[in-house]
Coordinates of C-alpha atoms and ligand atoms in Angstrom, one line a residue:
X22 CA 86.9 22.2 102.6
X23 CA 85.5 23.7 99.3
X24 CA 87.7 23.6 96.3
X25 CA 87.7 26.5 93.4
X26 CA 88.2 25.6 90.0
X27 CA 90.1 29.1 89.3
X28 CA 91.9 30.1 91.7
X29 CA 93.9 33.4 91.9
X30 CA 97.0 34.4 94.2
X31 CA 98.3 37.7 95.4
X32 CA 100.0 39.4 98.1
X33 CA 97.0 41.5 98.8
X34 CA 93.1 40.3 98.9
X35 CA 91.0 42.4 96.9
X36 CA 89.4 44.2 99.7
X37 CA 89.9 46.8 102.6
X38 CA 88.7 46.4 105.7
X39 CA 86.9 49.8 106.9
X40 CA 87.0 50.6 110.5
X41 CA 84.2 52.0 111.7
X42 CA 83.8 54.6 115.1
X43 CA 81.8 52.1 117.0
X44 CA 85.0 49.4 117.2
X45 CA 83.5 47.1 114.2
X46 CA 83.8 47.4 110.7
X47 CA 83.4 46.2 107.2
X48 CA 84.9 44.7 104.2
X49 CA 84.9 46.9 101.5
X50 CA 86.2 45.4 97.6
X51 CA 89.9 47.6 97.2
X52 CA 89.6 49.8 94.3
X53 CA 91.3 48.3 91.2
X54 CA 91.1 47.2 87.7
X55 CA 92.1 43.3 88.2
X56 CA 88.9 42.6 90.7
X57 CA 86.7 44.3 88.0
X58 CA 88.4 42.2 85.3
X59 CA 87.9 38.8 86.9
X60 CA 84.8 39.2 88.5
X61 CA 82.4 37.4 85.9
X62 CA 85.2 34.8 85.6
X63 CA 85.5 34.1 89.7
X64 CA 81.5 34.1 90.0
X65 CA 81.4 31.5 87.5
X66 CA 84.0 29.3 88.2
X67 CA 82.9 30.1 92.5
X68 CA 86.5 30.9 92.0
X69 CA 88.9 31.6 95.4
X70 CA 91.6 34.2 95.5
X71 CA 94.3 33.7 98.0
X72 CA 96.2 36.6 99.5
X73 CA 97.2 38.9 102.5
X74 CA 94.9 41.2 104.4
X75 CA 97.1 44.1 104.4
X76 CA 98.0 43.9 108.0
X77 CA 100.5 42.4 110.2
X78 CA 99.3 39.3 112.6
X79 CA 96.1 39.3 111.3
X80 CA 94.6 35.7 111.7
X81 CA 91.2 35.3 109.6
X82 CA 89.1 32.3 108.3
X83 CA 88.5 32.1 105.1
X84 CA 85.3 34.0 104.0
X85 CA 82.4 34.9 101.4
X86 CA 82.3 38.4 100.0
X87 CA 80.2 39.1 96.9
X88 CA 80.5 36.0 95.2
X89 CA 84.0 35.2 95.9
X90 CA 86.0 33.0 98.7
X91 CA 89.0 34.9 100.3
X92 CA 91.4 33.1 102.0
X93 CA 93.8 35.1 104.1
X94 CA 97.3 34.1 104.2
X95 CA 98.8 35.7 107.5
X96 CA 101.8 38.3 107.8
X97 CA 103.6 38.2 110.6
X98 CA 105.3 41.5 111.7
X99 CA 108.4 39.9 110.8
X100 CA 107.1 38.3 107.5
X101 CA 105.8 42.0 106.8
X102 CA 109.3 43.6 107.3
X103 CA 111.5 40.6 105.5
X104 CA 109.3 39.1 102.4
X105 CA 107.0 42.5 101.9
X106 CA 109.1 45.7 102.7
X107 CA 112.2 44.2 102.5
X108 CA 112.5 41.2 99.6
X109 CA 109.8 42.9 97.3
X110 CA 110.0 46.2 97.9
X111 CA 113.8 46.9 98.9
X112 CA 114.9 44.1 96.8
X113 CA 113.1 43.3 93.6
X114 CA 111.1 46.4 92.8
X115 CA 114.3 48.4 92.7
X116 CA 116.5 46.0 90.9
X117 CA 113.2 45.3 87.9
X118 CA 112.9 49.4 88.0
X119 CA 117.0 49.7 86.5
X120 CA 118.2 50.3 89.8
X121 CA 116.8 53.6 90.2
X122 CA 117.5 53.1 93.7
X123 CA 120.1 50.6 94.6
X124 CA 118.3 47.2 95.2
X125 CA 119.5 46.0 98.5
X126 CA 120.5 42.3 99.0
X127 CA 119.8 40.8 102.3
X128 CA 120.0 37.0 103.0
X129 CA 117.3 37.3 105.4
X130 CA 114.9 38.4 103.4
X131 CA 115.5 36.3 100.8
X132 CA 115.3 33.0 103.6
X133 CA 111.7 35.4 104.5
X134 CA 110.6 35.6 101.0
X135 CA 111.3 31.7 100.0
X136 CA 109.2 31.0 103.4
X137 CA 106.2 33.1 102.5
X138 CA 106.3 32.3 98.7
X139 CA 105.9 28.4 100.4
X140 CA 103.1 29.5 102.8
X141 CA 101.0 31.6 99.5
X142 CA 102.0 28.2 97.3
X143 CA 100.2 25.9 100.2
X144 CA 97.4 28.0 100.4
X145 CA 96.5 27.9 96.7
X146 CA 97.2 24.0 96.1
X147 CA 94.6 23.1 99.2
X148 CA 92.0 25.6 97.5
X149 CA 92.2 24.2 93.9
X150 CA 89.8 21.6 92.6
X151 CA 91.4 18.9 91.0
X152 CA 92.4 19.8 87.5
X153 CA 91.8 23.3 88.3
X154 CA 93.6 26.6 87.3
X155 CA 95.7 28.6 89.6
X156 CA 96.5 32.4 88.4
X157 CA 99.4 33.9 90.2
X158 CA 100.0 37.7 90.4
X159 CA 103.3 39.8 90.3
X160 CA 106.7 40.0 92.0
X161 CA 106.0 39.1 95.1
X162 CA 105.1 36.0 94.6
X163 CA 107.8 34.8 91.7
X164 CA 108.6 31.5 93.4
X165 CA 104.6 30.3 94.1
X166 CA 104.7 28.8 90.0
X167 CA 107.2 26.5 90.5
X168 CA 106.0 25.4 94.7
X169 CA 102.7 25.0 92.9
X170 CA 103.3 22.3 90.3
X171 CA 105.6 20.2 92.7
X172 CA 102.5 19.8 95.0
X173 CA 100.0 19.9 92.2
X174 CA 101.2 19.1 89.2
X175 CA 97.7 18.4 87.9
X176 CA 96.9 22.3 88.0
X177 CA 97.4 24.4 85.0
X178 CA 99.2 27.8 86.4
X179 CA 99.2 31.0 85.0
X180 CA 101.8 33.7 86.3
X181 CA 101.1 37.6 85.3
X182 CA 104.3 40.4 85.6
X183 CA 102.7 43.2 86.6
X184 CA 105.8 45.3 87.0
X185 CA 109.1 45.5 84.2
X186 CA 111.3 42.5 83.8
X187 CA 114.8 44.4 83.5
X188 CA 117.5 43.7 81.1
X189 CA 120.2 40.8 81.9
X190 CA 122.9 42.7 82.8
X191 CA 120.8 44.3 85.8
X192 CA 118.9 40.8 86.0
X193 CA 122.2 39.5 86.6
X194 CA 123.1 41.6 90.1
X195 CA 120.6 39.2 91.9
X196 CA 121.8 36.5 94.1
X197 CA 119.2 34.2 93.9
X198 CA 118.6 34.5 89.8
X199 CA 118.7 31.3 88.6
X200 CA 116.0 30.3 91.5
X201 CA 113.6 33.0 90.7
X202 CA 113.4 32.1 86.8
X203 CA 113.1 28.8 87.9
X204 CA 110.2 29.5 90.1
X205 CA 108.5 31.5 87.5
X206 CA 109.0 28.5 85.3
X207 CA 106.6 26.5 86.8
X208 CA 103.8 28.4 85.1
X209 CA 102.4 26.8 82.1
X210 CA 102.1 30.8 80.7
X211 CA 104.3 33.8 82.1
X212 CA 102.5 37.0 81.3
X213 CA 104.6 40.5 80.9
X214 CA 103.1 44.0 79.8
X215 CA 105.5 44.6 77.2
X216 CA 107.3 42.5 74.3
X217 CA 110.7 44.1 75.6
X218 CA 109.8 42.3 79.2
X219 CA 109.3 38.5 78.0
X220 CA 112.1 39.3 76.1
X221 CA 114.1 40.2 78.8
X222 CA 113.1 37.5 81.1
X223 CA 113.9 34.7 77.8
X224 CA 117.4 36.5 77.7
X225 CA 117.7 35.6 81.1
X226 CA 116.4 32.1 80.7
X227 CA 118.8 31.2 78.3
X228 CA 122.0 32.6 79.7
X229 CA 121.5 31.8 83.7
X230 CA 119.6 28.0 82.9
X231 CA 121.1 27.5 79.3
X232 CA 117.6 26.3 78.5
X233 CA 116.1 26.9 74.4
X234 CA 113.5 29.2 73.5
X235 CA 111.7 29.9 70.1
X236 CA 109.2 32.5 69.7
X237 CA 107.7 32.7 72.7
X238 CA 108.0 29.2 73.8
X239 CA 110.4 28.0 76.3
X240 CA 111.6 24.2 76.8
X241 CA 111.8 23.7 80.2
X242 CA 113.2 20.2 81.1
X243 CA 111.8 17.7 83.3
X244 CA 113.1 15.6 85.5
X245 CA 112.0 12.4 83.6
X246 CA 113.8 13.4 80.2
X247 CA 110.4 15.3 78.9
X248 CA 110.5 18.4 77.8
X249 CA 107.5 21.1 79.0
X250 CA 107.0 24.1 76.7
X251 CA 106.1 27.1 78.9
X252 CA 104.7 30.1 77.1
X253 CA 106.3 33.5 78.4
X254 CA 105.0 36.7 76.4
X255 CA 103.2 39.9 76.5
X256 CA 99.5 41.0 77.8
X257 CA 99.7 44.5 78.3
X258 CA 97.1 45.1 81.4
X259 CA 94.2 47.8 81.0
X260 CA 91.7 49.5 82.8
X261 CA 88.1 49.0 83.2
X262 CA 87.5 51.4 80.4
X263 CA 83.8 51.6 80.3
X264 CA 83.7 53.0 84.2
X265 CA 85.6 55.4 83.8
X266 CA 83.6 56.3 80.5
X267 CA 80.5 56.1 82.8
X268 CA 81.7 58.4 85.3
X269 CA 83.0 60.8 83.2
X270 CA 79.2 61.7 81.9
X271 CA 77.8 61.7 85.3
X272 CA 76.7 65.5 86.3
X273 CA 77.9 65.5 89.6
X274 CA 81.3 64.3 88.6
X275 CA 80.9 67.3 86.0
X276 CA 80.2 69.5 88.1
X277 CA 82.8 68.7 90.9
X278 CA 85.5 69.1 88.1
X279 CA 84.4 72.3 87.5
X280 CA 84.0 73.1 91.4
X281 CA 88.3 71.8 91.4
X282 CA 88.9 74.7 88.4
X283 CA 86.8 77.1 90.8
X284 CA 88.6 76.4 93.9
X285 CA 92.0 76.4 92.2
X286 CA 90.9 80.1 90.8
X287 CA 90.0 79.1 87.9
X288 CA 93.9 79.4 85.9
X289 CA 94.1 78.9 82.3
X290 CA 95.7 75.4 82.5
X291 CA 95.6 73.3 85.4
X292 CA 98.3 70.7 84.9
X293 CA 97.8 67.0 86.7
X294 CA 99.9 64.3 88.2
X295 CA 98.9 61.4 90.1
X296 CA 101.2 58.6 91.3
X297 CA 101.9 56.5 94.8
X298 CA 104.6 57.7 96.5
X299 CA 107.3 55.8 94.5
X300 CA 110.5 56.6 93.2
X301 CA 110.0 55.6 90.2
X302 CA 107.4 57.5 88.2
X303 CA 110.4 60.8 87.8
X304 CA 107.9 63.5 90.6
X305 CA 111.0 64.9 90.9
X306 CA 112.2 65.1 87.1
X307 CA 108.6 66.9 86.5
X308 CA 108.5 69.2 89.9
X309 CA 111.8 70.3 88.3
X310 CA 111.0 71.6 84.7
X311 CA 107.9 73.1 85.9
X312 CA 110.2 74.9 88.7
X313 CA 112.3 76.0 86.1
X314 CA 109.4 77.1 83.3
X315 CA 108.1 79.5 86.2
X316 CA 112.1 80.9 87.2
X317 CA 112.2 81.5 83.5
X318 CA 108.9 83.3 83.0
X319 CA 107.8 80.9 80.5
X320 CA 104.7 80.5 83.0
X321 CA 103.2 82.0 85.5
X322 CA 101.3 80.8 88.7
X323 CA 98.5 83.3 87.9
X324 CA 97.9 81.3 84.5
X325 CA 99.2 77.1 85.4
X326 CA 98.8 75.5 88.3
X327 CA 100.5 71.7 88.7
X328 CA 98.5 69.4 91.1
X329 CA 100.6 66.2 92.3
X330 CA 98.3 63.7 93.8
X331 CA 101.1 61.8 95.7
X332 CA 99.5 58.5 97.5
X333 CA 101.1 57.1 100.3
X334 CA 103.0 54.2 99.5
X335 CA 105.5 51.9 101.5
X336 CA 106.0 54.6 104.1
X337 CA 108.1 52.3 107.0
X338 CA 111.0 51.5 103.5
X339 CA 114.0 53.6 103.3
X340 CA 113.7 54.6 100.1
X341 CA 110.9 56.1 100.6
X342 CA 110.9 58.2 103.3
X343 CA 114.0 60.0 101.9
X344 CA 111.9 60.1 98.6
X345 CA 109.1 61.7 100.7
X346 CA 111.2 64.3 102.3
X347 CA 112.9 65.2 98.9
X348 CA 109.8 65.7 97.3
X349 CA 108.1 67.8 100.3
X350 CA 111.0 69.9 100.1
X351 CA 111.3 70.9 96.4
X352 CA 107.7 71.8 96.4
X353 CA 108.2 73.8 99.3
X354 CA 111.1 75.4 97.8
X355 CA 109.1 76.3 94.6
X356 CA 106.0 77.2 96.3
X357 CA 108.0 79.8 98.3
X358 CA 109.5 81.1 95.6
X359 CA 107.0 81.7 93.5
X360 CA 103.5 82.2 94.7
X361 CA 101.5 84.8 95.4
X362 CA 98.8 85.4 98.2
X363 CA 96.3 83.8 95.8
X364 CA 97.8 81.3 93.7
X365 CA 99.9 78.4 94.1
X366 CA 102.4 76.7 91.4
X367 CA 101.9 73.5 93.2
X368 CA 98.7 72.0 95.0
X369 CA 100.9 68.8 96.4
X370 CA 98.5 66.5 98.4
X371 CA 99.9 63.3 99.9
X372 CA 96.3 61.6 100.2
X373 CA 94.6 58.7 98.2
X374 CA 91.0 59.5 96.6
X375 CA 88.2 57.8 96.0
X376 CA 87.5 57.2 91.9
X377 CA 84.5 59.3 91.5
X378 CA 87.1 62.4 92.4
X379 CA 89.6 61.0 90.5
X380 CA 87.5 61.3 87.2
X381 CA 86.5 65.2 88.2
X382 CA 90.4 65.6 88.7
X383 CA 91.2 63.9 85.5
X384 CA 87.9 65.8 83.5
X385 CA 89.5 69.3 85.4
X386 CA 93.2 68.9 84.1
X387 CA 94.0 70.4 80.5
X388 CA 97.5 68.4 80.5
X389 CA 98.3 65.1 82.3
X390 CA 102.1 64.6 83.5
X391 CA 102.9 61.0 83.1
X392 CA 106.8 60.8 83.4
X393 CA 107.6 57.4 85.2
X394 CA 111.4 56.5 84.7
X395 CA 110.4 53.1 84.3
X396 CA 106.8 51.6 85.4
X397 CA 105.3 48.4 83.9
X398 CA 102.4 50.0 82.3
X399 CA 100.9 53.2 83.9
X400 CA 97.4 52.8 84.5
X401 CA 96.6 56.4 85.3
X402 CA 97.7 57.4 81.5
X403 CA 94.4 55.0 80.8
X404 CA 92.0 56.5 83.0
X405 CA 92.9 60.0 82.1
X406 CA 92.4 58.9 78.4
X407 CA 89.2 57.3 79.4
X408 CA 87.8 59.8 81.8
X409 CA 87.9 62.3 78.5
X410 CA 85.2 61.4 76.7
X411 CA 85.2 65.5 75.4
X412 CA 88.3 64.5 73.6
X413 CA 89.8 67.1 75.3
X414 CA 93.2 67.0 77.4
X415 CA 96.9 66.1 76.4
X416 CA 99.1 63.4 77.5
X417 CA 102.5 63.8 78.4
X418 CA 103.7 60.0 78.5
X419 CA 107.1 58.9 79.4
X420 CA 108.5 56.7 76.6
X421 CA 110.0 53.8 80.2
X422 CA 106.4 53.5 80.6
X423 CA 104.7 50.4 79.2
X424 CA 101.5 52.6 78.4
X425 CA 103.8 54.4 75.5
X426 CA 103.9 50.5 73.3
X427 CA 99.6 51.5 72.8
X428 CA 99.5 55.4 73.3
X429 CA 101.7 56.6 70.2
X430 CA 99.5 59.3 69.9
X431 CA 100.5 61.0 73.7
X432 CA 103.2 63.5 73.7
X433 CA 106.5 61.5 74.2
X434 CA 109.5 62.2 76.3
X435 CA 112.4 61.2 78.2
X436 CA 111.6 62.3 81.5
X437 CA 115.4 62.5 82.1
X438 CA 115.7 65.0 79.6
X439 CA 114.8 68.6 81.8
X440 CA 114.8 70.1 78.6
X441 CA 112.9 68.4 76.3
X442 CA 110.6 67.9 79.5
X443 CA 110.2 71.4 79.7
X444 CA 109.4 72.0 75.9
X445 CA 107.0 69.2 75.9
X446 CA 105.0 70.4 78.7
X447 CA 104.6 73.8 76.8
X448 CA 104.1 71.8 74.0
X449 CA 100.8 70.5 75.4
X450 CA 100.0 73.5 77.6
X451 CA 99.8 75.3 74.0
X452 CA 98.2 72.7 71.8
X453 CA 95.4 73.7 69.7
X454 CA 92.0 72.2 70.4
X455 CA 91.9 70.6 66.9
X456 CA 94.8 68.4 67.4
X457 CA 94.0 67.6 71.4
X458 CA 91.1 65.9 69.7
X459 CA 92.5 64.2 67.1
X460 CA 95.3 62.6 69.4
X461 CA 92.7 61.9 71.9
X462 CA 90.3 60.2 69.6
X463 CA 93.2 57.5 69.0
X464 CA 94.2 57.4 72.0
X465 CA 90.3 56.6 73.1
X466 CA 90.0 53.9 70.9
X467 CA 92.8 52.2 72.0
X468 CA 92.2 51.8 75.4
X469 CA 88.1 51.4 74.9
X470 CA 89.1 48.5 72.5
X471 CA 91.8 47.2 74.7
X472 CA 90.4 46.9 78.0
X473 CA 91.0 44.9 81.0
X474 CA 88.3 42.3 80.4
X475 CA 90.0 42.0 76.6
X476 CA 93.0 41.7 78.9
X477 CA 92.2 39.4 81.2
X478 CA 90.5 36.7 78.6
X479 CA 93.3 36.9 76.3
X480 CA 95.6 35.9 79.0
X481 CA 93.2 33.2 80.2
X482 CA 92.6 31.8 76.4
X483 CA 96.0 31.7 76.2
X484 CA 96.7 29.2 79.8
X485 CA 93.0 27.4 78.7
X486 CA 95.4 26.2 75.2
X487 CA 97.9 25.1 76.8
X488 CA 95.9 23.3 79.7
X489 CA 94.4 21.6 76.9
X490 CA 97.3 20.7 75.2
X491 CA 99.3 19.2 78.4
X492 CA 95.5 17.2 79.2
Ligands
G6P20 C1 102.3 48.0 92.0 C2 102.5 46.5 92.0 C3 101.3 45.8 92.8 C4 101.1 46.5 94.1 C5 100.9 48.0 94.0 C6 100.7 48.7 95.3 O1 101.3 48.3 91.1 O2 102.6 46.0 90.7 O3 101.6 44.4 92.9 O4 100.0 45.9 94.8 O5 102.0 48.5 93.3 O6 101.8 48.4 96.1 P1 101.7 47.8 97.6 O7 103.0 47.5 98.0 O8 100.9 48.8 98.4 O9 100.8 46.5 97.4

């Protein structure tokens, strides 16, 4: 078997597979900044990524597409429902987004979570090349760090956060705390997005494990007396910045943005929000002060129309189904209410996009809702910047997303605040042109500088020193 020098690990590979009529199909790279960002690195290091396929049962050899090897760990149906709906996504995604919906705390998926963490942890040490690196991704996989070294402690392991690291006193509600930092431990460097995060997660470290940290160091003992310093602080993720540039100029992006103002009778201010399906990034906080700016005539559907892009996301959990129905129902309710034969206040489509319509979305709305109640970063707040190279548009940014630590110069708010959500959104629905451009120039050069290849090397200098170091 071939080993990879660099290895990453995720829950999901970085492509889809695309079903075509005829029974086949083919493999198509998933949409996404972090395959764009480690693509030179992977095809010169013949680097391997480890992950799932996306789909229960699914048995597959390990294959070759465009330059990198994919090796598919399998989900069982079971696995699928314990470790991915149910440990990540019932269990650990609530509890790191402050409880917004109460985390629920099952045994068995814990027992399923520990078991798949092992299986992703196996995977990676039989693909890495002796004295290779290993670069593990997100929540789902907080235990892999730790299973890694104890097989392969010649590896140097990098572990990235992509999602908040809450506060101690909600970190504290978990059962299985102490076994979670420990696994996270393992890695040699623990990326979050934000200062607050690694903060948060050194807090932790030092009252569950009682063990010392300074700056951003942390001594983690070992079992032979030594003492390993582990590196746990912030690498706030971007976007490929220069795409997004790139397809912001192209004409027929242009003029499909311009064919979305058309088809959406051309109001004065269209109004944009684009999220999964998740509870956590406040659709309903937003839905809700534009409800009530229409009920109080501050605007009218003939002049602003919102569009909610809301992709499906996690549709068999709990939490969000009722999310879904909720939702549905308020833009029902304010639809009916208020439109007229030939305008909508809401456009509300439950449907994922391709980029290319993204862009002519982004380059077609004159204000961008961004009003997570907690989210790790925000990427879409980065494209929208991106996407407007007319230094056009206005950001609304919620100040519990990690986007606001680099985009000062976005209209802030406190999405749980109706009111100040409310005069915000006129805010930007009335800004001059002279000041959309100068907060959008800074904006620009923030993310163009600070893109996801910066991103991704910084984090990867960063494990390189202290591979070096421990060698
Ligand atoms: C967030 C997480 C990712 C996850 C993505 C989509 O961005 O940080 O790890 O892949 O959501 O969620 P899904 O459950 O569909 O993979």
């Amino acid at each position: 078997m071939t080993q990879s020098d660099f290895v990453v690990v995720a829950n999901r590979l970085p492509v889809d597979w695309v079903a075509d009529d005829a029974g086949g199909g083919a493999w198509r790279t998933s949409p996404g900044g972090l395959v764009t960002a480690l693509d030179p690195v992977m095809r010169q290091a013949k680097g391997a990524w480890v992950g799932w396929v996306g789909q229960p049962e699914l048995e597959l050899d390990p294959f070759d597409f465009e330059g990198v090897h994919l090796i598919p760990v399998r989900l069982s149906a079971d696995d699928v429902e314990n470790y991915y709906e149910g440990f990540s996504n019932d269990t650990i995604w609530p509890l790191y987004h402050d409880v917004i919906s109460p985390p629920r705390y099952r045994r068995v998926w814990w027992e399923s979570y520990v078991a798949v963490n092992e299986r992703f942890a196996q995977a990676a040490a039989a693909a890495a090349a002796p004295g290779g690196t290993v670069w593990v991704q997100d929540y789902q996989l907080q235990l892999v760090p730790k299973l890694l070294r104890e097989a392969r402690p010649d590896l140097t392991i990098g572990y990235f956060h992509h999602i908040p690291f809450p506060a101690y006193g909600l970190y504290s509600q978990l059962p299985w705390r102490r076994q979670v930092l420990e696994g996270l431990l393992g890695a040699d460097v623990i990326g979050f997005q934000r200062v607050a995060d690694a903060g948060n997660f050194a807090r932790a470290v030092r009252r569950q494990l009682r063990f010392e940290t300074k700056a951003s160091g942390i001594r983690v003992p070992q079992e032979d007396g030594s003492v390993r310093i582990a590196l746990a602080k912030a690498f706030p993720i971007s976007i490929d910045a220069a795409t997004y540039v790139e397809m912001a100029e192209r004409p027929d992006i242009r003029a499909r943005a311009a064919e979305i103002r058309e088809s959406l009778g051309n109001p004065k201010r269209i109004l944009l929000g684009v999220d999964r399906l998740d509870y956590t990034k406040g659709i309903r906080h937003r839905l809700k002060a534009f409800g009530e700016l229409i009920q109080d005539q501050r605007l009218s559907v003939e002049d602003v129309t919102l569009v909610q892009v809301a992709s499906p996301s996690r549709e068999r959990v709990q939490a969000y189904i009722e999310l879904r129905d909720e939702i549905e129902l308020t833009v029902t309710r304010i639809n009916g209410d208020h439109d007229t034969l030939g305008h909508s206040a809401i456009r509300y489509l439950h449907q994922g996009f391709p980029r290319e319509e993204m862009v002519a979305l982004y380059l077609a709305a004159d204000v961008m809702l961004v009003t997570a109640l907690r989210d790790g970063m925000n990427l879409v707040a980065k494209e929208y910047v991106a996407s407007r190279a007319d230094n056009r548009g206005v950001l609304v940014l919620s100040e519990f997303a990690g986007a606001i630590d680099e985009l000062g110069s976005a209209l802030r708010v406190n999405p749980h605040d109706i009111g100040a959500l409310k005069d915000t959104i006129m805010r930007a629905i009335e800004m001059p042109k002279a000041e959309q451009g100068r907060r959008m120039r800074a904006l620009r050069k923030k993310v163009i500088e600070n893109d996801v290849a910066r991103w991704s090397s910084s984090f990867l200098e960063a494990l390189d020193a202290v591979g070096r170091a421990g060698r």
